[in-house]
PDB file of C-alpha atoms and ligand atoms in Angstrom:
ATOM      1  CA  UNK A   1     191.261  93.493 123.897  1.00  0.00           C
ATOM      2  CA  UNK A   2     187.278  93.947 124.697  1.00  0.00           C
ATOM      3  CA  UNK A   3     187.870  96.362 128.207  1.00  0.00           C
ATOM      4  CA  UNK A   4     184.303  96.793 127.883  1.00  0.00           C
ATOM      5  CA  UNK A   5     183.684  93.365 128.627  1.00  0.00           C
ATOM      6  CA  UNK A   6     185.431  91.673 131.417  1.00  0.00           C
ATOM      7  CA  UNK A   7     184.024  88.804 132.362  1.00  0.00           C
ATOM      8  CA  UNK A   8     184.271  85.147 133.335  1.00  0.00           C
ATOM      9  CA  UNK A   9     184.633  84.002 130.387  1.00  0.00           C
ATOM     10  CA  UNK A  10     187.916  85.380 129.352  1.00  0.00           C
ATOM     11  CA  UNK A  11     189.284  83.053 132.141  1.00  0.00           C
ATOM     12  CA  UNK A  12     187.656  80.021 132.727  1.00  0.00           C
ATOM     13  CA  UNK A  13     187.185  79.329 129.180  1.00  0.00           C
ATOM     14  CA  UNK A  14     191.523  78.783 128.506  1.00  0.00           C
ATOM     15  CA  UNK A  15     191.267  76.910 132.387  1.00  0.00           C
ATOM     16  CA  UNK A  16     188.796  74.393 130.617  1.00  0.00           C
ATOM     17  CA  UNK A  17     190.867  74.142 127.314  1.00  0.00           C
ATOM     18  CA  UNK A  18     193.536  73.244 129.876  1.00  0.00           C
ATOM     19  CA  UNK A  19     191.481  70.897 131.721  1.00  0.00           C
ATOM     20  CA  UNK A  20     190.929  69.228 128.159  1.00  0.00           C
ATOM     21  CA  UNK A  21     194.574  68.942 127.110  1.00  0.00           C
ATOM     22  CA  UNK A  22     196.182  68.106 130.131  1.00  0.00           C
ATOM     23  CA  UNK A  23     193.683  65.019 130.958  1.00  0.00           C
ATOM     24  CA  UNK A  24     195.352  63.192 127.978  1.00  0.00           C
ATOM     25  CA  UNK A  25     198.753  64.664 128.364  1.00  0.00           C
ATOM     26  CA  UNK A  26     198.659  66.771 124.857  1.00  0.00           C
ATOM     27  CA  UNK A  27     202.249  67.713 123.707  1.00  0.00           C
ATOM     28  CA  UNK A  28     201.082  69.403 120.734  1.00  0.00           C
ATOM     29  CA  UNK A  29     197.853  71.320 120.075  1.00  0.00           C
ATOM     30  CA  UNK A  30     196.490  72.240 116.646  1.00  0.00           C
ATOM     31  CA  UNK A  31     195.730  75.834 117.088  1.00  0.00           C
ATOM     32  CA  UNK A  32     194.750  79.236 115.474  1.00  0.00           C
ATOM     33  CA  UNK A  33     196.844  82.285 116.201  1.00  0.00           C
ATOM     34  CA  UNK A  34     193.993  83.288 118.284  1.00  0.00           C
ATOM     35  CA  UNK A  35     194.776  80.496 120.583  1.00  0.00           C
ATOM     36  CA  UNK A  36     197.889  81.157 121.553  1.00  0.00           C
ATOM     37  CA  UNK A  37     197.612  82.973 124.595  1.00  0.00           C
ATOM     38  CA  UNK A  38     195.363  80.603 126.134  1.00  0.00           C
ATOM     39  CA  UNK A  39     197.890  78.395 124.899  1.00  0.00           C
ATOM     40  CA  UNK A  40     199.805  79.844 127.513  1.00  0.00           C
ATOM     41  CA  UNK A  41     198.209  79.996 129.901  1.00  0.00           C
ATOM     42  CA  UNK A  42     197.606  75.879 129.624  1.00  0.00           C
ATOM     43  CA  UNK A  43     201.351  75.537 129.725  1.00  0.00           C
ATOM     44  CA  UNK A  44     201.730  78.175 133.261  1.00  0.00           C
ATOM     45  CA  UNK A  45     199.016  75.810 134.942  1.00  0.00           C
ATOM     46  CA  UNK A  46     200.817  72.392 133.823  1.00  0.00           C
ATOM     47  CA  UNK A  47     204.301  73.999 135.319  1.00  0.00           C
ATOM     48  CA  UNK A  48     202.691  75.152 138.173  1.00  0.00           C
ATOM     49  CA  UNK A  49     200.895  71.937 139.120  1.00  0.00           C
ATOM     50  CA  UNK A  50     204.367  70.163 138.299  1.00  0.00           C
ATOM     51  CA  UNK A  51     206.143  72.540 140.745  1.00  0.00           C
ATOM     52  CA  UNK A  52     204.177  72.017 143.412  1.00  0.00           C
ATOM     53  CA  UNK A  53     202.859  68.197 143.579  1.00  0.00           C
ATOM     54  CA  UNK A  54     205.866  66.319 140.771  1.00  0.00           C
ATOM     55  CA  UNK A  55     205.873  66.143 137.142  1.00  0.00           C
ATOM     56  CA  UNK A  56     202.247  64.684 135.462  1.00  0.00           C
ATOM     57  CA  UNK A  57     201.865  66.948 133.017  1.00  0.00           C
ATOM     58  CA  UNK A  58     204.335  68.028 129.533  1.00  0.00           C
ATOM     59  CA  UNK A  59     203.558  71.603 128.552  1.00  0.00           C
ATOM     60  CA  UNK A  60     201.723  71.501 125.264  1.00  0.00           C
ATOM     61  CA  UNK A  61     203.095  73.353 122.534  1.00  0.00           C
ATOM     62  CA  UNK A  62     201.125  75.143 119.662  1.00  0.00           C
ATOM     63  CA  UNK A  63     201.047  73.486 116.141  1.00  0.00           C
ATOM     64  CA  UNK A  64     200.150  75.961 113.583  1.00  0.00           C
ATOM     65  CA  UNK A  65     199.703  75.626 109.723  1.00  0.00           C
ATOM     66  CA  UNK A  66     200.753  78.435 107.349  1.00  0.00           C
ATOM     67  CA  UNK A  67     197.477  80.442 107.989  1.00  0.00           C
ATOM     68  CA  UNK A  68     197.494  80.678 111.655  1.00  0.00           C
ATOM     69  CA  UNK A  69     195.082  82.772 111.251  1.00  0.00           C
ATOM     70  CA  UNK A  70     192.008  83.215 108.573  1.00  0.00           C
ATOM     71  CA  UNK A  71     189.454  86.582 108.731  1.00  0.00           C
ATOM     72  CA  UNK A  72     186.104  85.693 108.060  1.00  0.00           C
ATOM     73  CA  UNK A  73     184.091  86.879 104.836  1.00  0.00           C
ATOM     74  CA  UNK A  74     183.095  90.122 106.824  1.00  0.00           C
ATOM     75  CA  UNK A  75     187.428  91.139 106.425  1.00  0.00           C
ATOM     76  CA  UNK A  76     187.155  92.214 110.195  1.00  0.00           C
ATOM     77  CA  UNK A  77     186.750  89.120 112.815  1.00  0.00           C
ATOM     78  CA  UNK A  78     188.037  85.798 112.293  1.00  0.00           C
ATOM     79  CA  UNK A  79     186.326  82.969 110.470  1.00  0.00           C
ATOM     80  CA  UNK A  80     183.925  81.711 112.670  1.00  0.00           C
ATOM     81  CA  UNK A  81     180.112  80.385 112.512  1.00  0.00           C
ATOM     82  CA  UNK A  82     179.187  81.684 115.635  1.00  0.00           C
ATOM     83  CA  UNK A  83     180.128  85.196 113.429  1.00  0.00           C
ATOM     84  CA  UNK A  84     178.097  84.091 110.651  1.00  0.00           C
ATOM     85  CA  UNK A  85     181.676  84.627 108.110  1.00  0.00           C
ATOM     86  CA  UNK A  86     182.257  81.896 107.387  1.00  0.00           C
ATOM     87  CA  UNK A  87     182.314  78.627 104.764  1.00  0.00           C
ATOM     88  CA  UNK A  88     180.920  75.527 105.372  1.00  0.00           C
ATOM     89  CA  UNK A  89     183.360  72.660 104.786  1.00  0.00           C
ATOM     90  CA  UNK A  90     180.013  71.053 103.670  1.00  0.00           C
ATOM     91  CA  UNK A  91     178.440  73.649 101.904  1.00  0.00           C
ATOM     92  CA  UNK A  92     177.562  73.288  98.369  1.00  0.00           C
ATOM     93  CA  UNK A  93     178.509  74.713  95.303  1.00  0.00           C
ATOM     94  CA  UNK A  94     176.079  77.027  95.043  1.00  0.00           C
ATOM     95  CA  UNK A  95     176.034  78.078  99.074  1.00  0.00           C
ATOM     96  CA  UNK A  96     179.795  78.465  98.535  1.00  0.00           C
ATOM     97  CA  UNK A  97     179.426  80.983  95.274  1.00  0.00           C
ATOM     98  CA  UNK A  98     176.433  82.861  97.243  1.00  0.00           C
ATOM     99  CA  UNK A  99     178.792  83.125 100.490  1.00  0.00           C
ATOM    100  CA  UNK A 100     181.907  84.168  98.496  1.00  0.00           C
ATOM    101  CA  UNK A 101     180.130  86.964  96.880  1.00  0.00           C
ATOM    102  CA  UNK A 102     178.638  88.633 100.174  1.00  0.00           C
ATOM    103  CA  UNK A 103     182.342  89.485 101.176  1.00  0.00           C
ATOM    104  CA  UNK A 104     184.098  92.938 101.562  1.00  0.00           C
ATOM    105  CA  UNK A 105     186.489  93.488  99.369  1.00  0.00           C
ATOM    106  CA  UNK A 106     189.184  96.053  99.452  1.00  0.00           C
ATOM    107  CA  UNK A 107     187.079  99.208 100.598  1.00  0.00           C
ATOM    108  CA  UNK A 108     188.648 101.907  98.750  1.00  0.00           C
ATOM    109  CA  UNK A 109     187.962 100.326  95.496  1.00  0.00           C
ATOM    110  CA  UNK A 110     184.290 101.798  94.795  1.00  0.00           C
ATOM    111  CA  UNK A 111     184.192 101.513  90.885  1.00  0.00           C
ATOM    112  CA  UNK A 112     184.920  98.890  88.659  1.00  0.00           C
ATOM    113  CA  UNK A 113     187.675 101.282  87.078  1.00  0.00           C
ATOM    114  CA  UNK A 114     189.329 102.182  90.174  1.00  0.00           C
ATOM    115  CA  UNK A 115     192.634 100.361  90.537  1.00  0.00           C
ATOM    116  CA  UNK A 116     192.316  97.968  93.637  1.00  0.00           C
ATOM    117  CA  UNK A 117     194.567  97.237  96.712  1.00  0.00           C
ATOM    118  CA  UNK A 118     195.150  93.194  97.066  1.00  0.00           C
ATOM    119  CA  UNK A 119     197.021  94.055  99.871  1.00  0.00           C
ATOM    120  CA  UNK A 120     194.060  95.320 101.630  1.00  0.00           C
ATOM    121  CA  UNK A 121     191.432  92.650 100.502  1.00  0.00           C
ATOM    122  CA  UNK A 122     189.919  90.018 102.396  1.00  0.00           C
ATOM    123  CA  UNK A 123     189.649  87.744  98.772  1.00  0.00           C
ATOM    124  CA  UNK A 124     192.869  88.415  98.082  1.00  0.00           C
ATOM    125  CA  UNK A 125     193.816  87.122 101.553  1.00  0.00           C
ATOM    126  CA  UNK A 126     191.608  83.928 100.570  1.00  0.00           C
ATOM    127  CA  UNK A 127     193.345  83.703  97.155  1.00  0.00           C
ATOM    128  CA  UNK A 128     196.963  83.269  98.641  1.00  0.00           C
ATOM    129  CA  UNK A 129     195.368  79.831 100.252  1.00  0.00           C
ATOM    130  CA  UNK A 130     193.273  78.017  98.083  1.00  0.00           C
ATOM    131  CA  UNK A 131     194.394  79.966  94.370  1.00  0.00           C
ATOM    132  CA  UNK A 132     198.410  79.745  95.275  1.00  0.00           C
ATOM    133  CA  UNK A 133     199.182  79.615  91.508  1.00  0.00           C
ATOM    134  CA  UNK A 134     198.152  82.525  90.619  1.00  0.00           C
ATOM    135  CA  UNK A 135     198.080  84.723  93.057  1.00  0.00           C
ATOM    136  CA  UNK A 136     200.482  87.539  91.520  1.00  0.00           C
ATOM    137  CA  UNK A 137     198.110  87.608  88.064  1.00  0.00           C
ATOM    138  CA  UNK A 138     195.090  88.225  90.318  1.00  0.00           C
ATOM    139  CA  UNK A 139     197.108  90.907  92.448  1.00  0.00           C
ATOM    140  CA  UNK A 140     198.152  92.787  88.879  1.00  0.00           C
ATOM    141  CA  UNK A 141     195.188  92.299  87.506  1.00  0.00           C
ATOM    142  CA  UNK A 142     193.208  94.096  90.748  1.00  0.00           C
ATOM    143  CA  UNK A 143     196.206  96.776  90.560  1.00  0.00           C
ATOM    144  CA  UNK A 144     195.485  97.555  87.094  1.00  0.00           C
ATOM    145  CA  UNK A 145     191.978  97.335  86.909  1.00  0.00           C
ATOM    146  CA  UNK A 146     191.431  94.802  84.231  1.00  0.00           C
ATOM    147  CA  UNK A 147     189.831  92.648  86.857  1.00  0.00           C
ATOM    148  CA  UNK A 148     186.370  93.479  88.289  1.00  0.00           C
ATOM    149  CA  UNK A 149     185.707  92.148  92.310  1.00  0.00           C
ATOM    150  CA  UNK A 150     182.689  89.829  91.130  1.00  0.00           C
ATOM    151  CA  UNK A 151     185.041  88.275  88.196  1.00  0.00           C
ATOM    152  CA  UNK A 152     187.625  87.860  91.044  1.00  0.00           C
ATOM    153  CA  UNK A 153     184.965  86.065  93.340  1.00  0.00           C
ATOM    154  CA  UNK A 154     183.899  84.110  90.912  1.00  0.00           C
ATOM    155  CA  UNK A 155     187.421  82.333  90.607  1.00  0.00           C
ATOM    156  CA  UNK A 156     187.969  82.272  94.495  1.00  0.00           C
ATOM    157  CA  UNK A 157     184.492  80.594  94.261  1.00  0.00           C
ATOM    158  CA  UNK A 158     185.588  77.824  92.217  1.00  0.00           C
ATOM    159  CA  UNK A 159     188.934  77.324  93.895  1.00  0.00           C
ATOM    160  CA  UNK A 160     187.059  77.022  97.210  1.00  0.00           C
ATOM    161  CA  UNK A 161     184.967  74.263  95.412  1.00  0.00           C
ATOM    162  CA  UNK A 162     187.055  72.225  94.128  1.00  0.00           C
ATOM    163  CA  UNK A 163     189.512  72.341  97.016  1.00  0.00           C
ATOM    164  CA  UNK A 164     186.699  71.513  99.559  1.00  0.00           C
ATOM    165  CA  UNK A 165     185.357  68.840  97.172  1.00  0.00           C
ATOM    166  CA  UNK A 166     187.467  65.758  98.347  1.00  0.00           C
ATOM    167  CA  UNK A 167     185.910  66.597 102.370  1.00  0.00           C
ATOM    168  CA  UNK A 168     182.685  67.023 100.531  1.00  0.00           C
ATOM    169  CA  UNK A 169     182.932  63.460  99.058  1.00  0.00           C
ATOM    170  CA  UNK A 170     184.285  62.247 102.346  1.00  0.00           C
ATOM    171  CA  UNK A 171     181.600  64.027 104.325  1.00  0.00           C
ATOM    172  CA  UNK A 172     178.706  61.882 101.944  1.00  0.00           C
ATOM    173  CA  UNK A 173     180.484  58.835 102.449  1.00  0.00           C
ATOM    174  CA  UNK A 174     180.271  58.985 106.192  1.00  0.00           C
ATOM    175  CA  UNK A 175     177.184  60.353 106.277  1.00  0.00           C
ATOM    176  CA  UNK A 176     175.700  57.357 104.175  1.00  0.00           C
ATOM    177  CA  UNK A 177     177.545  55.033 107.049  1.00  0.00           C
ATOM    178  CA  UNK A 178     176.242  56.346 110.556  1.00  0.00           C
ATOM    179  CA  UNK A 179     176.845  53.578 111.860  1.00  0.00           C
ATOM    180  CA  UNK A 180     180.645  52.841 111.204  1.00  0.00           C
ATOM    181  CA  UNK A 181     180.324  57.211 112.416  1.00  0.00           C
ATOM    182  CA  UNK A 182     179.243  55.705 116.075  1.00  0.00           C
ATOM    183  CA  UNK A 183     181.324  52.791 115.893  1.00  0.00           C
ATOM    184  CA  UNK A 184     184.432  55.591 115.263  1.00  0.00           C
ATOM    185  CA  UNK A 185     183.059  57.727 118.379  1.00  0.00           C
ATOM    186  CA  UNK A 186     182.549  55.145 120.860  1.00  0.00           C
ATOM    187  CA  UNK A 187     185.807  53.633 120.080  1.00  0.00           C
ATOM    188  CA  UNK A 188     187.473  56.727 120.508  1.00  0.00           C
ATOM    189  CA  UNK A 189     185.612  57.863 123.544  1.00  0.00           C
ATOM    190  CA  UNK A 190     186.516  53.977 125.370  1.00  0.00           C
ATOM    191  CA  UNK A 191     190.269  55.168 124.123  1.00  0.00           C
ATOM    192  CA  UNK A 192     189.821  58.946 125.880  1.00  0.00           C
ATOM    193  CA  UNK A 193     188.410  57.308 129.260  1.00  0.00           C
ATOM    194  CA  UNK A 194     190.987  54.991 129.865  1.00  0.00           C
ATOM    195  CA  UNK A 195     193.750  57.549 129.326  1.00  0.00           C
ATOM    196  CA  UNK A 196     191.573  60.516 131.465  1.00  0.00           C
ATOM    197  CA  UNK A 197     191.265  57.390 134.114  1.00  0.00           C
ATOM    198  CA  UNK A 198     194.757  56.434 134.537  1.00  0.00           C
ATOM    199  CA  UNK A 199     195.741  60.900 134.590  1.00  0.00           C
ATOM    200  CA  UNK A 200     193.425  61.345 137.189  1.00  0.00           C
ATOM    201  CA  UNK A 201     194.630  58.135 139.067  1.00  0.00           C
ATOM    202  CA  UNK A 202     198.317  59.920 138.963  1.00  0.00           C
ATOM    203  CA  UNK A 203     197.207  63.300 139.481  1.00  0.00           C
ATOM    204  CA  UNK A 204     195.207  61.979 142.931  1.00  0.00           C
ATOM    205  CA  UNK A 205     198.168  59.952 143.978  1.00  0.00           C
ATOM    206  CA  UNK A 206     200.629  63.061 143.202  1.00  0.00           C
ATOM    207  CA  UNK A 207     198.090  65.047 145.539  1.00  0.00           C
ATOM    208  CA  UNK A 208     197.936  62.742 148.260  1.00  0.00           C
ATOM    209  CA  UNK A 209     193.822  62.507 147.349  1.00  0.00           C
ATOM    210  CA  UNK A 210     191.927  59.323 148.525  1.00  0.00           C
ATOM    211  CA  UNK A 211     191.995  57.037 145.700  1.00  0.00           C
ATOM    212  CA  UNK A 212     188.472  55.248 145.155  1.00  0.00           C
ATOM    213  CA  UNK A 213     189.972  51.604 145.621  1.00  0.00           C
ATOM    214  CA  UNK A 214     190.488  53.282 149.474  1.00  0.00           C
ATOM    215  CA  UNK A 215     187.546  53.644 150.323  1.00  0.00           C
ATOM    216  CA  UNK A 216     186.137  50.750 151.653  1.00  0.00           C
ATOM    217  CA  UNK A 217     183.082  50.691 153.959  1.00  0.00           C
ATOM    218  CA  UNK A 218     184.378  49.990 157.689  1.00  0.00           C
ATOM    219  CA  UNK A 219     183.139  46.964 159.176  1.00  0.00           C
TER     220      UNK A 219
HETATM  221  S1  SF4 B 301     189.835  92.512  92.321  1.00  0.00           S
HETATM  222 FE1  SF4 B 301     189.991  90.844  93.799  1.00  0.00          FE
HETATM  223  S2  SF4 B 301     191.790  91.304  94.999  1.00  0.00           S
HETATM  224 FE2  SF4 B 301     191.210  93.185  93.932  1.00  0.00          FE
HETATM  225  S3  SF4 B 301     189.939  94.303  95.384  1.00  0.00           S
HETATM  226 FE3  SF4 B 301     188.576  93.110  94.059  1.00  0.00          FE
HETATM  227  S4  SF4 B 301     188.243  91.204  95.151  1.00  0.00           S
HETATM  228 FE4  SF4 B 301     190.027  92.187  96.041  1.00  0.00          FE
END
């Protein structure tokens, strides 16, 4: 996939998704299409620990929604911040409108007059999710012409908004309450020890590995 650039990475980043799944004994992982190899890989290292020292671990399986996988506004890699394609959940109305109208569009449509291809368009992609009803209007519309690509934006724009608008709301609310936000954390994280405590506890016992409570100071 990148033979230009080999590295570390490639491996021991799935080894410490692994590391993070296994330690609370995830069955199923919420995942992008993306993730599914290193999906994979998580479930040979589980089997092979099993094999070898007795069952600790279930194999976690993938849970994907019906857009495994969503391309950025660039049409080329996936939606990602670190790629700078992407929508805030959080972003405004007016950050959304300015985001949605830097994106490619079908690239063979160079004139407003030529007939577009919503098969080959990164908004049209982004209309199938958040503008499901009308979907085939946009697509005949863009066939025929008789839409323009900023008109088109402009309604993915406001679908966006108004879909993200709830998590927007819900986003203000907790931000206005960072303290209920900590409380939420730190419960949670007290919840995460205990399990990672009690996984490690097996997984030392499975490996015959001294146990704290054994070592005691001799004399
Ligand atoms: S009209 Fe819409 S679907 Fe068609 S090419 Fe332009 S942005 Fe894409």
């Amino acid at each position: 996939m990148q033979p230009h650039n080999v590295n570390y990475g490639l491996v021991g980043y799935p080894v410490l998704m692994t590391a993070d799944i296994a330690l609370y004994k995830g069955e199923v992982v919420p995942v992008g299409e993306d993730q599914l190899p290193h999906l994979e890989l998580a479930r040979e290292i589980v089997r092979r620990f099993n094999s070898l020292f007795g069952f600790v671990f279930p194999e976690p399986q993938a849970k994907l929604t019906n857009f495994p996988s969503v391309l950025g506004l660039d049409g080329i890699q996936k939606m990602s911040k670190s790629y700078d394609n992407h929508i805030e959940i959080a972003a405004s109305p007016q950050e959304i409108r300015e985001r949605v109208m830097t994106a490619f569009t079908d690239p063979s449509r160079r004139y407003r007059s030529d007939p577009g291809r919503p098969e080959a368009c990164n908004i049209f992609r982004l209309h199938n999710f958040f503008t499901p009803a009308r979907v085939e209007e946009i697509a005949s519309e863009c066939r025929s012409a008789r839409i323009g690509c900023v008109d088109c934006k402009k309604v993915l724009a406001k679908s966006i908004i108004s879909n993200l608008e709830p998590f927007r709301e819900r986003r203000a609310s907790l931000a206005s309450k960072p303290g209920y936000v900590t409380q939420v954390l730190a419960d949670g994280a007290d919840r995460a020890e205990a399990i990672a405590k009690e996984t490690i506890g097996e997984v030392k016992e499975k490996m015959k590995l001294l146990q704290r409570a054994d070592l005691k100071r001799p004399g």
